Amino acid sequence: MSVAIRAMLDEQKLNDDVQACDMRDTAQGSPVRSGSLRALSRQEESALKRALRGELEKRGVTWNDGNLAAVLSGKRSVSKLWEAVALHFPDHSPQEVQTMCRTRFYPKPARPWTDEERAVLLRMRGSNEPWPSIAAALSRSQSTCRDMGRQLLMPNARNGEWSADEVARLRQLYDEMNGTAKNGGTPWDRIALALGTRTRDQV
Protein backbone atom coordinates (compact mmCIF):
# COMPACT_ATOMS: atom_id res chain seq x y z
CA MET A 1 0.00 0.00 0.00
CA SER A 2 1.45 3.38 -0.98
CA VAL A 3 2.17 6.13 1.55
CA ALA A 4 -0.43 8.41 -0.06
CA ILE A 5 -3.18 5.77 0.11
CA ARG A 6 -2.27 4.89 3.70
CA ALA A 7 -2.40 8.58 4.65
CA MET A 8 -5.82 8.96 2.98
CA LEU A 9 -7.16 5.95 4.90
CA ASP A 10 -5.72 7.26 8.16
CA GLU A 11 -7.32 10.66 7.57
CA GLN A 12 -10.70 9.08 6.78
CA LYS A 13 -10.51 6.96 9.93
CA LEU A 14 -9.60 10.06 11.94
CA ASN A 15 -12.58 11.99 10.57
CA ASP A 16 -14.88 9.03 11.30
CA ASP A 17 -13.53 8.79 14.85
CA VAL A 18 -14.06 12.52 15.44
CA GLN A 19 -17.61 12.33 14.10
CA ALA A 20 -18.36 9.28 16.24
CA CYS A 21 -17.04 11.06 19.35
CA ASP A 22 -19.18 14.12 18.63
CA MET A 23 -22.28 11.95 18.16
CA ARG A 24 -21.58 10.00 21.36
CA ASP A 25 -20.98 13.16 23.39
CA THR A 26 -24.15 14.75 22.05
CA ALA A 27 -26.14 11.63 22.93
CA GLN A 28 -24.72 11.70 26.48
CA GLY A 29 -25.58 15.37 26.92
CA SER A 30 -21.99 16.63 26.89
CA PRO A 31 -21.57 20.33 26.02
CA VAL A 32 -20.06 19.86 22.56
CA ARG A 33 -20.38 23.18 20.73
CA SER A 34 -20.01 21.78 17.21
CA GLY A 35 -21.17 25.04 15.68
CA SER A 36 -18.40 26.98 17.40
CA LEU A 37 -15.81 24.46 16.19
CA ARG A 38 -16.59 25.37 12.60
CA ALA A 39 -16.88 29.12 13.20
CA LEU A 40 -13.21 30.03 13.62
CA SER A 41 -12.13 33.06 11.66
CA ARG A 42 -8.90 32.99 9.68
CA GLN A 43 -7.25 35.02 12.43
CA GLU A 44 -8.47 32.59 15.12
CA GLU A 45 -7.30 29.60 13.08
CA SER A 46 -3.84 31.19 12.74
CA ALA A 47 -3.77 31.75 16.49
CA LEU A 48 -4.73 28.11 17.08
CA LYS A 49 -1.96 26.94 14.78
CA ARG A 50 0.60 29.17 16.52
CA ALA A 51 -0.50 27.89 19.93
CA LEU A 52 -0.30 24.24 18.85
CA ARG A 53 3.08 24.71 17.23
CA GLY A 54 4.44 26.60 20.22
CA GLU A 55 3.30 23.98 22.73
CA LEU A 56 4.70 21.16 20.60
CA GLU A 57 8.08 22.86 20.27
CA LYS A 58 8.18 23.53 24.03
CA ARG A 59 7.93 19.76 24.41
CA GLY A 60 10.69 19.05 21.90
CA VAL A 61 8.43 18.01 19.03
CA THR A 62 9.49 19.42 15.66
CA TRP A 63 6.67 20.83 13.53
CA ASN A 64 6.49 18.62 10.42
CA ASP A 65 3.86 16.49 8.69
CA GLY A 66 5.07 13.22 10.20
CA ASN A 67 5.04 14.42 13.81
CA LEU A 68 1.82 16.36 13.30
CA ALA A 69 0.01 13.31 11.90
CA ALA A 70 1.28 11.13 14.77
CA VAL A 71 0.15 13.63 17.42
CA LEU A 72 -3.24 14.43 15.88
CA SER A 73 -4.07 10.77 15.24
CA GLY A 74 -3.18 9.85 18.81
CA LYS A 75 -0.34 7.54 17.77
CA ARG A 76 2.10 9.80 19.64
CA SER A 77 1.20 11.00 23.10
CA VAL A 78 2.47 14.42 24.19
CA SER A 79 2.12 15.19 27.89
CA LYS A 80 -0.55 17.80 28.77
CA LEU A 81 -0.55 19.10 25.19
CA TRP A 82 -4.27 19.77 24.73
CA GLU A 83 -4.66 21.24 28.21
CA ALA A 84 -1.82 23.67 27.43
CA VAL A 85 -3.23 24.65 24.02
CA ALA A 86 -6.70 25.11 25.55
CA LEU A 87 -5.27 27.72 27.95
CA HIS A 88 -4.97 29.99 24.90
CA PHE A 89 -8.72 29.47 24.19
CA PRO A 90 -10.66 29.69 27.46
CA ASP A 91 -14.03 29.25 25.69
CA HIS A 92 -13.07 25.70 24.62
CA SER A 93 -12.25 22.53 26.51
CA PRO A 94 -9.07 20.53 25.78
CA GLN A 95 -11.20 17.97 23.93
CA GLU A 96 -12.72 20.66 21.72
CA VAL A 97 -9.30 22.15 20.99
CA GLN A 98 -8.02 18.71 20.03
CA THR A 99 -10.97 18.24 17.66
CA MET A 100 -10.43 21.67 16.08
CA CYS A 101 -6.74 20.92 15.50
CA ARG A 102 -7.50 17.51 14.03
CA THR A 103 -10.07 18.80 11.57
CA ARG A 104 -7.94 21.76 10.45
CA PHE A 105 -4.29 20.75 10.62
CA TYR A 106 -4.15 17.02 9.90
CA PRO A 107 -1.63 16.77 7.01
CA LYS A 108 -3.20 16.28 3.60
CA PRO A 109 -1.97 13.30 1.58
CA ALA A 110 0.46 14.24 -1.16
CA ARG A 111 -1.27 14.56 -4.50
CA PRO A 112 -0.44 11.77 -6.96
CA TRP A 113 2.17 12.41 -9.62
CA THR A 114 0.90 12.63 -13.20
CA ASP A 115 2.74 11.29 -16.24
CA GLU A 116 3.13 14.88 -17.46
CA GLU A 117 4.81 15.93 -14.21
CA ARG A 118 7.18 12.98 -14.37
CA ALA A 119 8.08 13.93 -17.94
CA VAL A 120 8.78 17.53 -16.89
CA LEU A 121 10.97 16.35 -14.02
CA LEU A 122 12.96 14.02 -16.27
CA ARG A 123 13.39 16.70 -18.92
CA MET A 124 14.54 19.34 -16.46
CA ARG A 125 16.93 17.01 -14.64
CA GLY A 126 18.28 15.91 -18.00
CA SER A 127 19.12 19.57 -18.63
CA ASN A 128 20.80 19.80 -15.19
CA GLU A 129 18.17 22.18 -13.85
CA PRO A 130 18.52 22.68 -10.05
CA TRP A 131 15.91 21.23 -7.71
CA PRO A 132 14.53 24.64 -6.64
CA SER A 133 13.69 25.41 -10.29
CA ILE A 134 12.06 21.99 -10.76
CA ALA A 135 10.05 22.36 -7.56
CA ALA A 136 8.83 25.81 -8.63
CA ALA A 137 7.85 24.53 -12.10
CA LEU A 138 5.85 21.65 -10.60
CA SER A 139 4.46 23.53 -7.57
CA ARG A 140 5.89 20.84 -5.28
CA SER A 141 8.46 20.79 -2.51
CA GLN A 142 12.11 20.17 -3.33
CA SER A 143 12.18 17.04 -1.16
CA THR A 144 9.14 15.60 -2.98
CA CYS A 145 10.77 16.26 -6.35
CA ARG A 146 14.07 14.73 -5.25
CA ASP A 147 12.29 11.62 -3.97
CA MET A 148 10.45 11.17 -7.26
CA GLY A 149 13.67 11.87 -9.18
CA ARG A 150 15.40 9.06 -7.31
CA GLN A 151 12.56 6.69 -8.12
CA LEU A 152 12.60 7.57 -11.81
CA LEU A 153 16.31 8.00 -12.41
CA MET A 154 17.79 5.54 -9.93
CA PRO A 155 15.45 2.57 -9.52
CA ASN A 156 18.40 0.37 -8.51
CA ALA A 157 19.67 2.64 -5.72
CA ARG A 158 20.36 0.68 -2.56
CA ASN A 159 21.55 1.08 1.02
CA GLY A 160 24.11 -0.89 2.95
CA GLU A 161 27.82 -1.44 2.69
CA TRP A 162 29.61 -0.27 -0.42
CA SER A 163 31.21 -2.92 -2.63
CA ALA A 164 34.82 -2.61 -3.84
CA ASP A 165 33.50 -2.15 -7.40
CA GLU A 166 31.26 0.74 -6.32
CA VAL A 167 34.11 2.48 -4.52
CA ALA A 168 36.41 2.09 -7.52
CA ARG A 169 33.70 3.38 -9.88
CA LEU A 170 32.99 6.35 -7.61
CA ARG A 171 36.66 7.32 -7.56
CA GLN A 172 36.79 7.08 -11.34
CA LEU A 173 33.70 9.26 -11.77
CA TYR A 174 35.03 11.80 -9.27
CA ASP A 175 38.33 12.06 -11.15
CA GLU A 176 36.45 12.53 -14.43
CA MET A 177 33.82 15.03 -13.26
CA ASN A 178 35.42 17.00 -10.43
CA GLY A 179 35.41 20.70 -11.27
CA THR A 180 32.87 20.38 -14.09
CA ALA A 181 29.89 21.81 -12.18
CA LYS A 182 28.68 25.29 -13.13
CA ASN A 183 30.25 26.75 -9.99
CA GLY A 184 33.48 24.88 -10.59
CA GLY A 185 32.72 22.32 -7.90
CA THR A 186 31.78 18.65 -7.99
CA PRO A 187 28.50 17.67 -9.75
CA TRP A 188 27.41 15.09 -7.18
CA ASP A 189 23.99 14.64 -8.79
CA ARG A 190 25.56 13.58 -12.08
CA ILE A 191 28.09 11.36 -10.33
CA ALA A 192 25.31 9.58 -8.43
CA LEU A 193 23.29 9.18 -11.62
CA ALA A 194 26.27 7.74 -13.47
CA LEU A 195 27.02 5.40 -10.58
CA GLY A 196 23.44 4.18 -10.65
CA THR A 197 23.34 2.36 -7.32
CA ARG A 198 23.66 5.19 -4.80
CA THR A 199 21.81 8.46 -4.23
CA ARG A 200 23.44 11.88 -4.18
CA ASP A 201 23.30 11.97 -0.38
CA GLN A 202 25.14 8.65 -0.21
CA VAL A 203 27.99 9.66 -2.52
PDB file of C-alpha atoms in Angstrom:
ATOM      1  CA  MET A   1       0.000   0.000   0.000  1.00  0.00           C
ATOM      2  CA  SER A   2       1.451   3.378  -0.980  1.00  0.00           C
ATOM      3  CA  VAL A   3       2.174   6.126   1.550  1.00  0.00           C
ATOM      4  CA  ALA A   4      -0.433   8.408  -0.057  1.00  0.00           C
ATOM      5  CA  ILE A   5      -3.180   5.767   0.105  1.00  0.00           C
ATOM      6  CA  ARG A   6      -2.275   4.888   3.697  1.00  0.00           C
ATOM      7  CA  ALA A   7      -2.405   8.582   4.650  1.00  0.00           C
ATOM      8  CA  MET A   8      -5.817   8.963   2.982  1.00  0.00           C
ATOM      9  CA  LEU A   9      -7.160   5.951   4.899  1.00  0.00           C
ATOM     10  CA  ASP A  10      -5.719   7.264   8.164  1.00  0.00           C
ATOM     11  CA  GLU A  11      -7.318  10.662   7.566  1.00  0.00           C
ATOM     12  CA  GLN A  12     -10.695   9.078   6.782  1.00  0.00           C
ATOM     13  CA  LYS A  13     -10.510   6.963   9.932  1.00  0.00           C
ATOM     14  CA  LEU A  14      -9.598  10.058  11.944  1.00  0.00           C
ATOM     15  CA  ASN A  15     -12.580  11.990  10.566  1.00  0.00           C
ATOM     16  CA  ASP A  16     -14.881   9.034  11.296  1.00  0.00           C
ATOM     17  CA  ASP A  17     -13.531   8.793  14.854  1.00  0.00           C
ATOM     18  CA  VAL A  18     -14.064  12.522  15.436  1.00  0.00           C
ATOM     19  CA  GLN A  19     -17.612  12.330  14.099  1.00  0.00           C
ATOM     20  CA  ALA A  20     -18.356   9.283  16.244  1.00  0.00           C
ATOM     21  CA  CYS A  21     -17.035  11.056  19.350  1.00  0.00           C
ATOM     22  CA  ASP A  22     -19.178  14.125  18.627  1.00  0.00           C
ATOM     23  CA  MET A  23     -22.282  11.951  18.161  1.00  0.00           C
ATOM     24  CA  ARG A  24     -21.578  10.000  21.365  1.00  0.00           C
ATOM     25  CA  ASP A  25     -20.976  13.163  23.392  1.00  0.00           C
ATOM     26  CA  THR A  26     -24.148  14.754  22.054  1.00  0.00           C
ATOM     27  CA  ALA A  27     -26.138  11.634  22.931  1.00  0.00           C
ATOM     28  CA  GLN A  28     -24.722  11.699  26.477  1.00  0.00           C
ATOM     29  CA  GLY A  29     -25.576  15.368  26.920  1.00  0.00           C
ATOM     30  CA  SER A  30     -21.986  16.631  26.887  1.00  0.00           C
ATOM     31  CA  PRO A  31     -21.567  20.334  26.019  1.00  0.00           C
ATOM     32  CA  VAL A  32     -20.065  19.865  22.559  1.00  0.00           C
ATOM     33  CA  ARG A  33     -20.379  23.176  20.733  1.00  0.00           C
ATOM     34  CA  SER A  34     -20.007  21.778  17.213  1.00  0.00           C
ATOM     35  CA  GLY A  35     -21.170  25.039  15.676  1.00  0.00           C
ATOM     36  CA  SER A  36     -18.398  26.985  17.399  1.00  0.00           C
ATOM     37  CA  LEU A  37     -15.806  24.459  16.189  1.00  0.00           C
ATOM     38  CA  ARG A  38     -16.586  25.371  12.595  1.00  0.00           C
ATOM     39  CA  ALA A  39     -16.875  29.119  13.198  1.00  0.00           C
ATOM     40  CA  LEU A  40     -13.213  30.032  13.623  1.00  0.00           C
ATOM     41  CA  SER A  41     -12.131  33.060  11.661  1.00  0.00           C
ATOM     42  CA  ARG A  42      -8.903  32.992   9.683  1.00  0.00           C
ATOM     43  CA  GLN A  43      -7.245  35.018  12.428  1.00  0.00           C
ATOM     44  CA  GLU A  44      -8.469  32.590  15.123  1.00  0.00           C
ATOM     45  CA  GLU A  45      -7.302  29.605  13.081  1.00  0.00           C
ATOM     46  CA  SER A  46      -3.841  31.188  12.744  1.00  0.00           C
ATOM     47  CA  ALA A  47      -3.766  31.753  16.489  1.00  0.00           C
ATOM     48  CA  LEU A  48      -4.731  28.112  17.076  1.00  0.00           C
ATOM     49  CA  LYS A  49      -1.958  26.941  14.781  1.00  0.00           C
ATOM     50  CA  ARG A  50       0.602  29.167  16.524  1.00  0.00           C
ATOM     51  CA  ALA A  51      -0.500  27.890  19.929  1.00  0.00           C
ATOM     52  CA  LEU A  52      -0.297  24.238  18.854  1.00  0.00           C
ATOM     53  CA  ARG A  53       3.078  24.707  17.227  1.00  0.00           C
ATOM     54  CA  GLY A  54       4.440  26.604  20.219  1.00  0.00           C
ATOM     55  CA  GLU A  55       3.298  23.982  22.728  1.00  0.00           C
ATOM     56  CA  LEU A  56       4.695  21.161  20.601  1.00  0.00           C
ATOM     57  CA  GLU A  57       8.080  22.859  20.267  1.00  0.00           C
ATOM     58  CA  LYS A  58       8.177  23.528  24.031  1.00  0.00           C
ATOM     59  CA  ARG A  59       7.926  19.760  24.414  1.00  0.00           C
ATOM     60  CA  GLY A  60      10.691  19.054  21.905  1.00  0.00           C
ATOM     61  CA  VAL A  61       8.426  18.007  19.031  1.00  0.00           C
ATOM     62  CA  THR A  62       9.487  19.417  15.663  1.00  0.00           C
ATOM     63  CA  TRP A  63       6.669  20.829  13.528  1.00  0.00           C
ATOM     64  CA  ASN A  64       6.490  18.624  10.420  1.00  0.00           C
ATOM     65  CA  ASP A  65       3.859  16.486   8.690  1.00  0.00           C
ATOM     66  CA  GLY A  66       5.072  13.223  10.198  1.00  0.00           C
ATOM     67  CA  ASN A  67       5.039  14.420  13.807  1.00  0.00           C
ATOM     68  CA  LEU A  68       1.817  16.358  13.301  1.00  0.00           C
ATOM     69  CA  ALA A  69       0.006  13.309  11.899  1.00  0.00           C
ATOM     70  CA  ALA A  70       1.275  11.129  14.766  1.00  0.00           C
ATOM     71  CA  VAL A  71       0.145  13.627  17.417  1.00  0.00           C
ATOM     72  CA  LEU A  72      -3.238  14.427  15.880  1.00  0.00           C
ATOM     73  CA  SER A  73      -4.073  10.773  15.242  1.00  0.00           C
ATOM     74  CA  GLY A  74      -3.180   9.846  18.810  1.00  0.00           C
ATOM     75  CA  LYS A  75      -0.338   7.545  17.771  1.00  0.00           C
ATOM     76  CA  ARG A  76       2.099   9.796  19.641  1.00  0.00           C
ATOM     77  CA  SER A  77       1.201  11.001  23.103  1.00  0.00           C
ATOM     78  CA  VAL A  78       2.474  14.424  24.194  1.00  0.00           C
ATOM     79  CA  SER A  79       2.118  15.191  27.893  1.00  0.00           C
ATOM     80  CA  LYS A  80      -0.549  17.799  28.768  1.00  0.00           C
ATOM     81  CA  LEU A  81      -0.553  19.102  25.187  1.00  0.00           C
ATOM     82  CA  TRP A  82      -4.265  19.769  24.726  1.00  0.00           C
ATOM     83  CA  GLU A  83      -4.657  21.243  28.213  1.00  0.00           C
ATOM     84  CA  ALA A  84      -1.820  23.675  27.427  1.00  0.00           C
ATOM     85  CA  VAL A  85      -3.234  24.649  24.021  1.00  0.00           C
ATOM     86  CA  ALA A  86      -6.697  25.114  25.551  1.00  0.00           C
ATOM     87  CA  LEU A  87      -5.274  27.723  27.948  1.00  0.00           C
ATOM     88  CA  HIS A  88      -4.974  29.988  24.898  1.00  0.00           C
ATOM     89  CA  PHE A  89      -8.720  29.471  24.186  1.00  0.00           C
ATOM     90  CA  PRO A  90     -10.664  29.689  27.463  1.00  0.00           C
ATOM     91  CA  ASP A  91     -14.025  29.246  25.689  1.00  0.00           C
ATOM     92  CA  HIS A  92     -13.074  25.700  24.615  1.00  0.00           C
ATOM     93  CA  SER A  93     -12.250  22.530  26.506  1.00  0.00           C
ATOM     94  CA  PRO A  94      -9.073  20.532  25.776  1.00  0.00           C
ATOM     95  CA  GLN A  95     -11.204  17.968  23.934  1.00  0.00           C
ATOM     96  CA  GLU A  96     -12.720  20.660  21.719  1.00  0.00           C
ATOM     97  CA  VAL A  97      -9.302  22.152  20.995  1.00  0.00           C
ATOM     98  CA  GLN A  98      -8.020  18.710  20.034  1.00  0.00           C
ATOM     99  CA  THR A  99     -10.969  18.237  17.660  1.00  0.00           C
ATOM    100  CA  MET A 100     -10.428  21.667  16.083  1.00  0.00           C
ATOM    101  CA  CYS A 101      -6.743  20.920  15.497  1.00  0.00           C
ATOM    102  CA  ARG A 102      -7.501  17.512  14.034  1.00  0.00           C
ATOM    103  CA  THR A 103     -10.068  18.805  11.573  1.00  0.00           C
ATOM    104  CA  ARG A 104      -7.940  21.763  10.451  1.00  0.00           C
ATOM    105  CA  PHE A 105      -4.295  20.755  10.625  1.00  0.00           C
ATOM    106  CA  TYR A 106      -4.153  17.018   9.896  1.00  0.00           C
ATOM    107  CA  PRO A 107      -1.628  16.769   7.008  1.00  0.00           C
ATOM    108  CA  LYS A 108      -3.204  16.281   3.603  1.00  0.00           C
ATOM    109  CA  PRO A 109      -1.968  13.296   1.583  1.00  0.00           C
ATOM    110  CA  ALA A 110       0.458  14.238  -1.162  1.00  0.00           C
ATOM    111  CA  ARG A 111      -1.272  14.564  -4.496  1.00  0.00           C
ATOM    112  CA  PRO A 112      -0.439  11.768  -6.956  1.00  0.00           C
ATOM    113  CA  TRP A 113       2.169  12.406  -9.624  1.00  0.00           C
ATOM    114  CA  THR A 114       0.898  12.634 -13.199  1.00  0.00           C
ATOM    115  CA  ASP A 115       2.736  11.291 -16.241  1.00  0.00           C
ATOM    116  CA  GLU A 116       3.128  14.882 -17.462  1.00  0.00           C
ATOM    117  CA  GLU A 117       4.807  15.932 -14.206  1.00  0.00           C
ATOM    118  CA  ARG A 118       7.181  12.977 -14.369  1.00  0.00           C
ATOM    119  CA  ALA A 119       8.083  13.930 -17.944  1.00  0.00           C
ATOM    120  CA  VAL A 120       8.782  17.532 -16.891  1.00  0.00           C
ATOM    121  CA  LEU A 121      10.972  16.348 -14.023  1.00  0.00           C
ATOM    122  CA  LEU A 122      12.964  14.018 -16.273  1.00  0.00           C
ATOM    123  CA  ARG A 123      13.393  16.703 -18.922  1.00  0.00           C
ATOM    124  CA  MET A 124      14.540  19.340 -16.456  1.00  0.00           C
ATOM    125  CA  ARG A 125      16.933  17.007 -14.645  1.00  0.00           C
ATOM    126  CA  GLY A 126      18.282  15.912 -17.997  1.00  0.00           C
ATOM    127  CA  SER A 127      19.118  19.571 -18.626  1.00  0.00           C
ATOM    128  CA  ASN A 128      20.802  19.796 -15.186  1.00  0.00           C
ATOM    129  CA  GLU A 129      18.166  22.182 -13.846  1.00  0.00           C
ATOM    130  CA  PRO A 130      18.519  22.676 -10.052  1.00  0.00           C
ATOM    131  CA  TRP A 131      15.911  21.230  -7.712  1.00  0.00           C
ATOM    132  CA  PRO A 132      14.527  24.643  -6.639  1.00  0.00           C
ATOM    133  CA  SER A 133      13.690  25.412 -10.290  1.00  0.00           C
ATOM    134  CA  ILE A 134      12.064  21.989 -10.762  1.00  0.00           C
ATOM    135  CA  ALA A 135      10.052  22.363  -7.556  1.00  0.00           C
ATOM    136  CA  ALA A 136       8.829  25.806  -8.627  1.00  0.00           C
ATOM    137  CA  ALA A 137       7.852  24.534 -12.098  1.00  0.00           C
ATOM    138  CA  LEU A 138       5.853  21.653 -10.604  1.00  0.00           C
ATOM    139  CA  SER A 139       4.461  23.527  -7.567  1.00  0.00           C
ATOM    140  CA  ARG A 140       5.887  20.839  -5.278  1.00  0.00           C
ATOM    141  CA  SER A 141       8.464  20.794  -2.515  1.00  0.00           C
ATOM    142  CA  GLN A 142      12.109  20.169  -3.329  1.00  0.00           C
ATOM    143  CA  SER A 143      12.175  17.044  -1.159  1.00  0.00           C
ATOM    144  CA  THR A 144       9.143  15.597  -2.976  1.00  0.00           C
ATOM    145  CA  CYS A 145      10.774  16.263  -6.352  1.00  0.00           C
ATOM    146  CA  ARG A 146      14.071  14.731  -5.247  1.00  0.00           C
ATOM    147  CA  ASP A 147      12.287  11.615  -3.968  1.00  0.00           C
ATOM    148  CA  MET A 148      10.454  11.171  -7.257  1.00  0.00           C
ATOM    149  CA  GLY A 149      13.669  11.871  -9.175  1.00  0.00           C
ATOM    150  CA  ARG A 150      15.401   9.064  -7.314  1.00  0.00           C
ATOM    151  CA  GLN A 151      12.557   6.688  -8.117  1.00  0.00           C
ATOM    152  CA  LEU A 152      12.603   7.567 -11.809  1.00  0.00           C
ATOM    153  CA  LEU A 153      16.315   8.003 -12.412  1.00  0.00           C
ATOM    154  CA  MET A 154      17.787   5.543  -9.928  1.00  0.00           C
ATOM    155  CA  PRO A 155      15.447   2.570  -9.516  1.00  0.00           C
ATOM    156  CA  ASN A 156      18.402   0.366  -8.514  1.00  0.00           C
ATOM    157  CA  ALA A 157      19.674   2.639  -5.725  1.00  0.00           C
ATOM    158  CA  ARG A 158      20.360   0.681  -2.562  1.00  0.00           C
ATOM    159  CA  ASN A 159      21.554   1.077   1.017  1.00  0.00           C
ATOM    160  CA  GLY A 160      24.112  -0.887   2.945  1.00  0.00           C
ATOM    161  CA  GLU A 161      27.818  -1.445   2.693  1.00  0.00           C
ATOM    162  CA  TRP A 162      29.615  -0.275  -0.420  1.00  0.00           C
ATOM    163  CA  SER A 163      31.214  -2.921  -2.625  1.00  0.00           C
ATOM    164  CA  ALA A 164      34.818  -2.608  -3.837  1.00  0.00           C
ATOM    165  CA  ASP A 165      33.503  -2.149  -7.402  1.00  0.00           C
ATOM    166  CA  GLU A 166      31.255   0.739  -6.323  1.00  0.00           C
ATOM    167  CA  VAL A 167      34.110   2.483  -4.519  1.00  0.00           C
ATOM    168  CA  ALA A 168      36.412   2.095  -7.519  1.00  0.00           C
ATOM    169  CA  ARG A 169      33.698   3.379  -9.882  1.00  0.00           C
ATOM    170  CA  LEU A 170      32.992   6.351  -7.608  1.00  0.00           C
ATOM    171  CA  ARG A 171      36.659   7.315  -7.560  1.00  0.00           C
ATOM    172  CA  GLN A 172      36.789   7.080 -11.341  1.00  0.00           C
ATOM    173  CA  LEU A 173      33.704   9.260 -11.766  1.00  0.00           C
ATOM    174  CA  TYR A 174      35.029  11.800  -9.270  1.00  0.00           C
ATOM    175  CA  ASP A 175      38.330  12.061 -11.150  1.00  0.00           C
ATOM    176  CA  GLU A 176      36.448  12.529 -14.432  1.00  0.00           C
ATOM    177  CA  MET A 177      33.815  15.030 -13.259  1.00  0.00           C
ATOM    178  CA  ASN A 178      35.419  17.003 -10.426  1.00  0.00           C
ATOM    179  CA  GLY A 179      35.412  20.700 -11.269  1.00  0.00           C
ATOM    180  CA  THR A 180      32.874  20.381 -14.088  1.00  0.00           C
ATOM    181  CA  ALA A 181      29.889  21.807 -12.180  1.00  0.00           C
ATOM    182  CA  LYS A 182      28.681  25.290 -13.132  1.00  0.00           C
ATOM    183  CA  ASN A 183      30.248  26.749  -9.992  1.00  0.00           C
ATOM    184  CA  GLY A 184      33.483  24.879 -10.591  1.00  0.00           C
ATOM    185  CA  GLY A 185      32.718  22.317  -7.899  1.00  0.00           C
ATOM    186  CA  THR A 186      31.777  18.653  -7.990  1.00  0.00           C
ATOM    187  CA  PRO A 187      28.501  17.669  -9.751  1.00  0.00           C
ATOM    188  CA  TRP A 188      27.410  15.086  -7.182  1.00  0.00           C
ATOM    189  CA  ASP A 189      23.990  14.640  -8.790  1.00  0.00           C
ATOM    190  CA  ARG A 190      25.560  13.583 -12.080  1.00  0.00           C
ATOM    191  CA  ILE A 191      28.093  11.363 -10.326  1.00  0.00           C
ATOM    192  CA  ALA A 192      25.309   9.584  -8.428  1.00  0.00           C
ATOM    193  CA  LEU A 193      23.291   9.177 -11.617  1.00  0.00           C
ATOM    194  CA  ALA A 194      26.272   7.744 -13.468  1.00  0.00           C
ATOM    195  CA  LEU A 195      27.022   5.399 -10.577  1.00  0.00           C
ATOM    196  CA  GLY A 196      23.435   4.179 -10.650  1.00  0.00           C
ATOM    197  CA  THR A 197      23.340   2.357  -7.316  1.00  0.00           C
ATOM    198  CA  ARG A 198      23.658   5.192  -4.797  1.00  0.00           C
ATOM    199  CA  THR A 199      21.814   8.459  -4.226  1.00  0.00           C
ATOM    200  CA  ARG A 200      23.435  11.883  -4.176  1.00  0.00           C
ATOM    201  CA  ASP A 201      23.301  11.968  -0.382  1.00  0.00           C
ATOM    202  CA  GLN A 202      25.142   8.655  -0.211  1.00  0.00           C
ATOM    203  CA  VAL A 203      27.991   9.660  -2.516  1.00  0.00           C
TER     204      VAL A 203
END
